[in-house]
């Protein structure tokens, strides 16, 4: 079946009048994770533990107008959710300008940002007024010394100022809290922060944020990953259940990676079990790096160059064809295939990361 014939019109069932392209496993293209920089101001041990990195050449980084033009093409194929990420997206100068460009697009229902929070307090008002709808702050520990060991930066106080500011801007009403406009993401690692699950739940509640625990993943860059360090969803639920009593799953259908749960007092939280129970079957996301490479899976070995065609004057139709062909052929099930491996260790060896920074999670956008 050709790329174009697999592109089906779904104007009757979808509230937008675009073509929804389906991949080889019938998965739609809905979510785009857009990395705006590969640089980061933290060196989290599960993501960027090395002393030196090969950075993307500056001249290759897409300008806001280029990103915006590509997002227009993605929208015509069914994307209605964009998440800005990185690296650390707040290191990208004038980010609210990009947010404003994207927020004005009619086809986008959701525009979110994931940040480590270090610079957030100074930017959160501008991001909100530019039209950002939702915000996720990564927070792995509430202990300053542990934060410093984990990230090689003495920054917990700054992150907590950022979260408090985000609470004021993104979680000030019951409606905002109900829509989970503010989330906190925690990567749980055995022997590092697995003794803080309860404190993190309590802290998130006090910030009117929804907490999501993420299983430690063996993605590119996680060179210190080992199976023993993964704390599974089952273990997390056991720990939380001992403290809070019966925990119920929230009944909802969504393609979001987090499975949500509710505590007896009504507090909700999520667990992203990407390592022990991957969600490839419903994965509707792809990733665009800051230099315009398009990846169809976090574990994909290579991506499609969109910067080249864009800069050499490809028309919207040509770009549309390129994306439609790429997505139609997609049959990735990266995390499931990792799970099937008997003996599992860090996904990408150090020497390969040195040669191609696109293999890094911080380049691909987490
Ligand atoms: N700098 C931003 C931040 O800290 O949120 C955005 C980029 S960061 C790569 C995005 C997310 O990826 C973070 O929540 C981070 O915790 C997560 N992440 C990075 N490496 C991971 C790993 N090995 N396993 C699970 N999550 C990981």
Short mmCIF file of C-alpha atoms and ligand atoms in Angstrom, two decimals:
data_model
loop_
_atom_site.label_atom_id
_atom_site.label_comp_id
_atom_site.label_asym_id
_atom_site.label_seq_id
_atom_site.Cartn_x
_atom_site.Cartn_y
_atom_site.Cartn_z
CA UNK A 1 0.00 0.00 0.00
CA UNK A 2 1.44 3.41 -0.91
CA UNK A 3 2.10 6.12 1.63
CA UNK A 4 -0.58 8.30 0.13
CA UNK A 5 -3.25 5.63 -0.01
CA UNK A 6 -2.64 4.74 3.63
CA UNK A 7 -3.25 8.38 4.49
CA UNK A 8 -6.93 8.41 5.29
CA UNK A 9 -9.38 11.23 5.64
CA UNK A 10 -10.89 11.26 9.12
CA UNK A 11 -12.74 14.52 9.09
CA UNK A 12 -15.87 12.82 10.37
CA UNK A 13 -14.29 11.45 13.51
CA UNK A 14 -11.60 14.01 14.25
CA UNK A 15 -12.19 17.64 15.11
CA UNK A 16 -9.65 18.78 12.51
CA UNK A 17 -9.78 18.60 8.77
CA UNK A 18 -6.39 17.12 8.07
CA UNK A 19 -5.15 13.77 6.86
CA UNK A 20 -4.28 11.34 9.61
CA UNK A 21 -1.40 9.18 8.52
CA UNK A 22 -1.11 5.69 10.02
CA UNK A 23 2.07 3.64 10.37
CA UNK A 24 2.60 -0.01 9.45
CA UNK A 25 1.12 -1.04 12.82
CA UNK A 26 -1.88 1.28 12.41
CA UNK A 27 -0.60 3.86 14.86
CA UNK A 28 -1.48 7.50 14.13
CA UNK A 29 1.02 10.35 14.26
CA UNK A 30 -0.32 12.64 16.99
CA UNK A 31 2.54 13.73 19.22
CA UNK A 32 5.68 15.60 18.31
CA UNK A 33 8.50 16.07 20.78
CA UNK A 34 10.48 19.01 19.62
CA UNK A 35 13.99 19.44 20.93
CA UNK A 36 15.07 23.08 20.76
CA UNK A 37 18.65 22.56 21.93
CA UNK A 38 21.01 19.70 22.74
CA UNK A 39 22.70 21.74 25.49
CA UNK A 40 21.90 21.20 29.14
CA UNK A 41 22.89 22.95 32.36
CA UNK A 42 22.68 19.71 34.39
CA UNK A 43 24.66 16.51 34.09
CA UNK A 44 22.19 13.94 35.43
CA UNK A 45 23.90 10.65 35.96
CA UNK A 46 21.17 8.73 34.11
CA UNK A 47 21.30 10.99 31.05
CA UNK A 48 24.57 12.95 30.69
CA UNK A 49 27.11 11.37 33.03
CA UNK A 50 30.21 12.01 30.94
CA UNK A 51 32.68 14.90 31.21
CA UNK A 52 32.69 15.76 27.54
CA UNK A 53 30.10 15.75 24.81
CA UNK A 54 30.06 16.35 21.06
CA UNK A 55 27.55 19.19 20.46
CA UNK A 56 25.50 19.82 17.36
CA UNK A 57 27.07 22.50 15.13
CA UNK A 58 25.41 25.85 15.78
CA UNK A 59 24.70 26.55 12.12
CA UNK A 60 22.66 23.34 11.96
CA UNK A 61 20.24 24.37 14.70
CA UNK A 62 16.83 25.14 13.22
CA UNK A 63 15.60 28.73 13.42
CA UNK A 64 12.16 29.33 14.93
CA UNK A 65 10.66 30.01 11.49
CA UNK A 66 12.03 26.69 10.24
CA UNK A 67 10.61 24.83 13.23
CA UNK A 68 7.29 26.54 12.71
CA UNK A 69 7.21 25.58 9.00
CA UNK A 70 7.93 21.94 9.86
CA UNK A 71 5.27 21.91 12.58
CA UNK A 72 2.75 23.12 9.96
CA UNK A 73 3.56 20.05 7.88
CA UNK A 74 3.32 17.74 10.89
CA UNK A 75 -0.10 19.21 11.67
CA UNK A 76 -1.37 18.33 8.19
CA UNK A 77 -0.51 14.68 8.93
CA UNK A 78 -2.36 14.54 12.23
CA UNK A 79 -0.04 15.96 14.90
CA UNK A 80 -2.08 17.92 17.41
CA UNK A 81 0.24 17.85 20.43
CA UNK A 82 3.70 19.36 20.62
CA UNK A 83 6.05 19.14 23.58
CA UNK A 84 9.14 21.34 23.65
CA UNK A 85 12.13 19.65 25.18
CA UNK A 86 15.90 19.30 24.92
CA UNK A 87 18.63 19.32 26.27
CA UNK A 88 17.31 22.03 28.51
CA UNK A 89 14.79 24.02 26.47
CA UNK A 90 15.07 27.12 28.67
CA UNK A 91 18.67 27.50 27.48
CA UNK A 92 17.29 28.38 24.04
CA UNK A 93 17.21 32.16 23.77
CA UNK A 94 13.79 33.81 23.28
CA UNK A 95 11.90 30.55 23.71
CA UNK A 96 8.59 32.42 24.34
CA UNK A 97 8.83 33.67 20.74
CA UNK A 98 8.68 30.08 19.51
CA UNK A 99 5.89 29.28 21.96
CA UNK A 100 3.89 32.22 20.58
CA UNK A 101 4.43 31.05 16.97
CA UNK A 102 3.28 27.53 17.81
CA UNK A 103 0.42 28.54 20.12
CA UNK A 104 -1.14 30.49 17.25
CA UNK A 105 -1.53 27.32 15.14
CA UNK A 106 -5.13 26.26 14.95
CA UNK A 107 -4.35 22.57 14.47
CA UNK A 108 -2.52 22.26 17.80
CA UNK A 109 -4.68 21.25 20.75
CA UNK A 110 -1.81 20.97 23.17
CA UNK A 111 1.49 22.75 23.62
CA UNK A 112 3.66 21.65 26.54
CA UNK A 113 7.22 22.04 27.78
CA UNK A 114 9.52 19.76 29.77
CA UNK A 115 12.25 21.50 31.78
CA UNK A 116 14.65 20.74 34.59
CA UNK A 117 13.32 23.87 36.30
CA UNK A 118 16.67 25.54 37.05
CA UNK A 119 15.81 28.67 35.03
CA UNK A 120 12.06 28.36 35.30
CA UNK A 121 11.25 31.02 37.89
CA UNK A 122 12.48 33.74 35.52
CA UNK A 123 10.67 32.43 32.45
CA UNK A 124 7.38 30.97 33.58
CA UNK A 125 5.26 34.12 33.23
CA UNK A 126 6.54 34.85 29.72
CA UNK A 127 5.94 31.24 28.67
CA UNK A 128 2.39 31.31 29.97
CA UNK A 129 1.57 34.62 28.30
CA UNK A 130 3.05 33.33 25.04
CA UNK A 131 0.44 30.55 25.12
CA UNK A 132 2.13 27.54 26.73
CA UNK A 133 -0.65 25.24 27.97
CA UNK A 134 1.12 22.70 30.16
CA UNK A 135 4.41 22.35 31.94
CA UNK A 136 6.39 19.37 33.23
CA UNK A 137 9.30 19.85 35.60
CA UNK A 138 11.77 17.04 36.16
CA UNK A 139 12.48 16.52 39.84
CA UNK A 140 14.23 13.41 41.10
CA UNK A 141 14.97 14.31 44.70
CA UNK A 142 14.06 16.76 47.45
CA UNK A 143 17.46 16.57 49.13
CA UNK A 144 19.94 19.27 48.14
CA UNK A 145 23.08 17.14 48.59
CA UNK A 146 21.55 14.29 46.63
CA UNK A 147 20.45 16.69 43.87
CA UNK A 148 24.00 17.93 43.59
CA UNK A 149 25.44 14.41 43.40
CA UNK A 150 22.86 13.35 40.84
CA UNK A 151 23.11 16.40 38.56
CA UNK A 152 26.58 17.80 39.34
CA UNK A 153 24.95 21.17 40.06
CA UNK A 154 23.88 22.77 43.33
CA UNK A 155 20.45 23.68 42.03
CA UNK A 156 17.61 22.20 44.07
CA UNK A 157 16.64 25.57 45.59
CA UNK A 158 16.41 27.15 42.13
CA UNK A 159 14.30 24.25 40.84
CA UNK A 160 11.97 24.55 43.83
CA UNK A 161 11.61 28.29 43.23
CA UNK A 162 10.75 27.41 39.64
CA UNK A 163 8.14 24.87 40.73
CA UNK A 164 6.58 27.35 43.17
CA UNK A 165 6.37 29.93 40.37
CA UNK A 166 4.90 27.29 38.06
CA UNK A 167 2.31 26.45 40.69
CA UNK A 168 1.22 30.09 40.77
CA UNK A 169 0.98 30.27 36.98
CA UNK A 170 -0.12 26.75 35.93
CA UNK A 171 -1.93 25.27 38.92
CA UNK A 172 -3.64 28.14 40.67
CA UNK A 173 -7.23 26.99 40.09
CA UNK A 174 -9.04 23.70 40.68
CA UNK A 175 -9.65 23.54 36.93
CA UNK A 176 -5.93 23.89 36.17
CA UNK A 177 -5.14 21.20 38.74
CA UNK A 178 -7.86 18.93 37.31
CA UNK A 179 -6.35 19.30 33.83
CA UNK A 180 -2.90 18.53 35.29
CA UNK A 181 -1.39 21.60 33.71
CA UNK A 182 1.59 21.15 36.00
CA UNK A 183 3.41 17.84 36.28
CA UNK A 184 6.53 16.68 38.04
CA UNK A 185 8.55 13.81 36.54
CA UNK A 186 10.79 11.60 38.66
CA UNK A 187 13.14 8.96 37.29
CA UNK A 188 13.34 6.34 40.04
CA UNK A 189 16.72 4.65 40.43
CA UNK A 190 17.50 1.95 42.96
CA UNK A 191 19.92 3.10 45.61
CA UNK A 192 19.68 6.72 44.41
CA UNK A 193 16.19 8.07 45.16
CA UNK A 194 13.91 5.05 45.65
CA UNK A 195 13.54 5.97 49.33
CA UNK A 196 11.82 9.28 48.44
CA UNK A 197 8.64 8.14 46.71
CA UNK A 198 6.35 9.22 49.56
CA UNK A 199 8.04 12.60 50.07
CA UNK A 200 7.78 13.30 46.36
CA UNK A 201 4.07 12.45 46.30
CA UNK A 202 3.50 14.78 49.26
CA UNK A 203 5.55 17.56 47.72
CA UNK A 204 3.75 17.30 44.37
CA UNK A 205 0.41 17.45 46.16
CA UNK A 206 1.49 20.60 48.00
CA UNK A 207 2.37 22.15 44.63
CA UNK A 208 -0.96 21.06 43.09
CA UNK A 209 1.09 19.15 40.54
CA UNK A 210 0.60 15.59 39.32
CA UNK A 211 3.64 13.43 39.91
CA UNK A 212 4.78 10.83 37.42
CA UNK A 213 7.33 8.21 38.34
CA UNK A 214 9.41 7.03 35.39
CA UNK A 215 11.17 3.68 35.28
CA UNK A 216 14.88 4.09 34.57
CA UNK A 217 15.39 3.50 30.84
CA UNK A 218 18.41 2.18 28.97
CA UNK A 219 18.24 4.96 26.37
CA UNK A 220 21.28 6.39 24.56
CA UNK A 221 23.32 8.37 27.09
CA UNK A 222 22.29 6.22 30.05
CA UNK A 223 25.72 4.63 30.09
CA UNK A 224 25.41 3.66 33.76
CA UNK A 225 22.15 1.82 33.33
CA UNK A 226 21.86 -1.75 34.55
CA UNK A 227 18.74 -3.90 35.08
CA UNK A 228 19.33 -4.07 38.85
CA UNK A 229 18.94 -0.29 39.12
CA UNK A 230 15.45 -0.28 37.58
CA UNK A 231 12.63 0.07 40.13
CA UNK A 232 9.57 -1.45 38.49
CA UNK A 233 6.03 -0.11 38.53
CA UNK A 234 5.04 -3.11 40.66
CA UNK A 235 7.63 -2.24 43.31
CA UNK A 236 6.64 1.44 43.31
CA UNK A 237 2.97 0.52 43.80
CA UNK A 238 3.90 -1.79 46.69
CA UNK A 239 5.81 0.97 48.49
CA UNK A 240 3.05 3.53 47.96
CA UNK A 241 0.34 1.01 48.88
CA UNK A 242 2.04 0.27 52.22
CA UNK A 243 1.88 3.97 53.10
CA UNK A 244 -1.43 5.05 51.57
CA UNK A 245 -3.61 1.91 51.44
CA UNK A 246 -5.58 0.77 48.40
CA UNK A 247 -4.40 2.41 45.19
CA UNK A 248 -6.80 2.24 42.25
CA UNK A 249 -6.00 2.66 38.56
CA UNK A 250 -7.77 5.63 36.96
CA UNK A 251 -10.17 4.31 34.31
CA UNK A 252 -9.43 6.26 31.14
CA UNK A 253 -8.40 5.62 27.58
CA UNK A 254 -5.36 7.55 26.48
CA UNK A 255 -2.24 7.03 24.38
CA UNK A 256 -0.22 8.87 27.05
CA UNK A 257 2.66 6.79 28.36
CA UNK A 258 1.73 7.23 32.01
CA UNK A 259 -0.74 4.90 33.65
CA UNK A 260 -2.56 6.98 36.24
CA UNK A 261 -3.53 5.90 39.74
CA UNK A 262 -5.55 7.41 42.54
CA UNK A 263 -4.80 7.29 46.26
CA UNK A 264 -7.62 6.81 48.80
CA UNK A 265 -7.66 10.59 49.45
CA UNK A 266 -8.19 11.36 45.73
CA UNK A 267 -4.61 12.36 44.92
CA UNK A 268 -3.65 11.15 41.46
CA UNK A 269 -0.22 10.21 40.18
CA UNK A 270 1.21 8.37 37.18
CA UNK A 271 3.79 5.71 36.48
CA UNK A 272 5.58 5.41 33.15
CA UNK A 273 6.65 1.79 32.99
CA UNK A 274 8.61 2.14 29.76
CA UNK A 275 11.18 -0.42 30.81
CA UNK A 276 9.15 -3.28 32.32
CA UNK A 277 5.88 -2.75 30.41
CA UNK A 278 6.52 -0.68 27.27
CA UNK A 279 3.67 1.02 25.44
CA UNK A 280 4.99 0.69 21.87
CA UNK A 281 1.61 -0.62 20.68
CA UNK A 282 -0.03 2.75 21.26
CA UNK A 283 2.99 4.97 20.63
CA UNK A 284 1.90 7.92 18.51
CA UNK A 285 4.96 10.09 19.07
CA UNK A 286 8.01 11.04 17.08
CA UNK A 287 10.90 13.36 17.80
CA UNK A 288 12.57 16.21 15.99
CA UNK A 289 16.10 17.11 17.07
CA UNK A 290 17.24 20.72 17.29
CA UNK A 291 19.10 20.28 13.98
CA UNK A 292 16.09 18.86 12.17
CA UNK A 293 16.52 15.09 12.26
CA UNK A 294 13.27 13.22 12.65
CA UNK A 295 13.27 10.07 14.81
CA UNK A 296 10.37 7.64 14.88
CA UNK A 297 11.43 5.86 18.06
CA UNK A 298 13.53 6.77 21.08
CA UNK A 299 15.58 3.66 20.33
CA UNK A 300 15.89 4.20 16.55
CA UNK A 301 19.43 3.96 15.18
CA UNK A 302 18.89 6.64 12.54
CA UNK A 303 16.56 9.49 11.68
CA UNK A 304 15.33 11.32 8.58
CA UNK A 305 16.98 14.62 7.74
CA UNK A 306 14.34 17.34 7.38
CA UNK A 307 16.75 20.28 7.66
CA UNK A 308 18.42 19.51 4.31
CA UNK A 309 15.23 19.44 2.24
CA UNK A 310 13.81 22.43 4.14
CA UNK A 311 16.91 24.56 3.56
CA UNK A 312 17.18 23.57 -0.07
CA UNK A 313 13.68 24.81 -0.75
CA UNK A 314 11.46 21.71 -0.60
CA UNK A 315 7.80 22.62 -1.01
CA UNK A 316 5.21 21.88 1.66
CA UNK A 317 3.89 19.06 -0.53
CA UNK A 318 7.33 17.53 -0.82
CA UNK A 319 7.88 17.69 2.93
CA UNK A 320 4.42 16.30 3.49
CA UNK A 321 5.26 13.37 1.19
CA UNK A 322 8.55 12.76 2.98
CA UNK A 323 6.86 12.63 6.38
CA UNK A 324 3.92 10.56 5.16
CA UNK A 325 6.23 7.99 3.57
CA UNK A 326 8.41 7.86 6.68
CA UNK A 327 5.50 7.38 9.07
CA UNK A 328 3.65 4.89 6.85
CA UNK A 329 6.70 2.62 6.83
CA UNK A 330 7.22 2.86 10.59
CA UNK A 331 7.18 -0.47 12.37
CA UNK A 332 9.40 0.38 15.38
CA UNK A 333 8.74 -1.26 18.72
CA UNK A 334 12.03 -0.23 20.27
CA UNK A 335 11.24 -0.61 23.97
CA UNK A 336 9.42 -3.92 23.46
CA UNK A 337 12.38 -5.31 21.55
CA UNK A 338 14.69 -4.20 24.34
CA UNK A 339 12.47 -6.01 26.82
CA UNK A 340 12.74 -9.25 24.84
CA UNK A 341 16.54 -9.24 25.11
CA UNK A 342 17.75 -11.84 27.57
CA UNK A 343 20.83 -10.06 28.81
CA UNK A 344 20.40 -6.34 28.85
CA UNK A 345 22.88 -3.55 29.38
CA UNK A 346 23.31 0.11 28.32
CA UNK A 347 21.82 0.49 24.85
CA UNK A 348 24.45 2.52 23.04
CA UNK A 349 28.16 2.07 23.82
CA UNK A 350 30.23 5.13 24.71
CA UNK A 351 32.33 5.15 21.52
CA UNK A 352 29.19 5.20 19.35
CA UNK A 353 27.78 8.14 21.34
CA UNK A 354 31.01 10.08 20.76
CA UNK A 355 30.70 9.55 17.02
CA UNK A 356 27.04 10.47 16.71
CA UNK A 357 25.45 12.75 19.31
CA UNK A 358 22.05 12.03 17.75
CA UNK A 359 22.09 8.73 19.62
CA UNK A 360 21.94 10.63 22.92
CA UNK A 361 18.68 11.08 24.80
CA UNK A 362 19.60 14.72 25.46
CA UNK A 363 19.88 15.33 21.69
CA UNK A 364 16.80 13.34 20.77
CA UNK A 365 14.69 15.01 23.41
CA UNK A 366 13.44 12.97 26.36
N1 LIG B 1 16.09 19.12 30.40
C1 LIG B 1 14.70 18.82 30.43
C2 LIG B 1 14.37 18.06 31.68
O1 LIG B 1 15.23 17.83 32.52
O2 LIG B 1 13.20 17.71 31.85
C3 LIG B 1 14.17 18.11 29.21
C4 LIG B 1 14.99 17.02 28.60
S1 LIG B 1 15.20 15.57 29.58
C5 LIG B 1 16.18 14.55 28.53
C6 LIG B 1 13.58 14.91 29.51
C7 LIG B 1 13.24 13.80 30.47
O3 LIG B 1 13.97 12.66 30.15
C8 LIG B 1 13.52 14.13 31.92
O4 LIG B 1 12.36 14.00 32.69
C9 LIG B 1 14.53 13.08 32.29
O5 LIG B 1 14.40 12.70 33.62
C10 LIG B 1 14.18 11.95 31.35
N2 LIG B 1 15.26 10.99 31.20
C11 LIG B 1 16.53 11.21 30.80
N3 LIG B 1 17.26 10.07 30.84
C12 LIG B 1 16.41 9.10 31.27
C13 LIG B 1 16.57 7.70 31.53
N4 LIG B 1 17.73 7.08 31.37
N5 LIG B 1 15.47 7.01 31.94
C14 LIG B 1 14.28 7.63 32.11
N6 LIG B 1 14.09 8.94 31.89
C15 LIG B 1 15.14 9.67 31.48
#
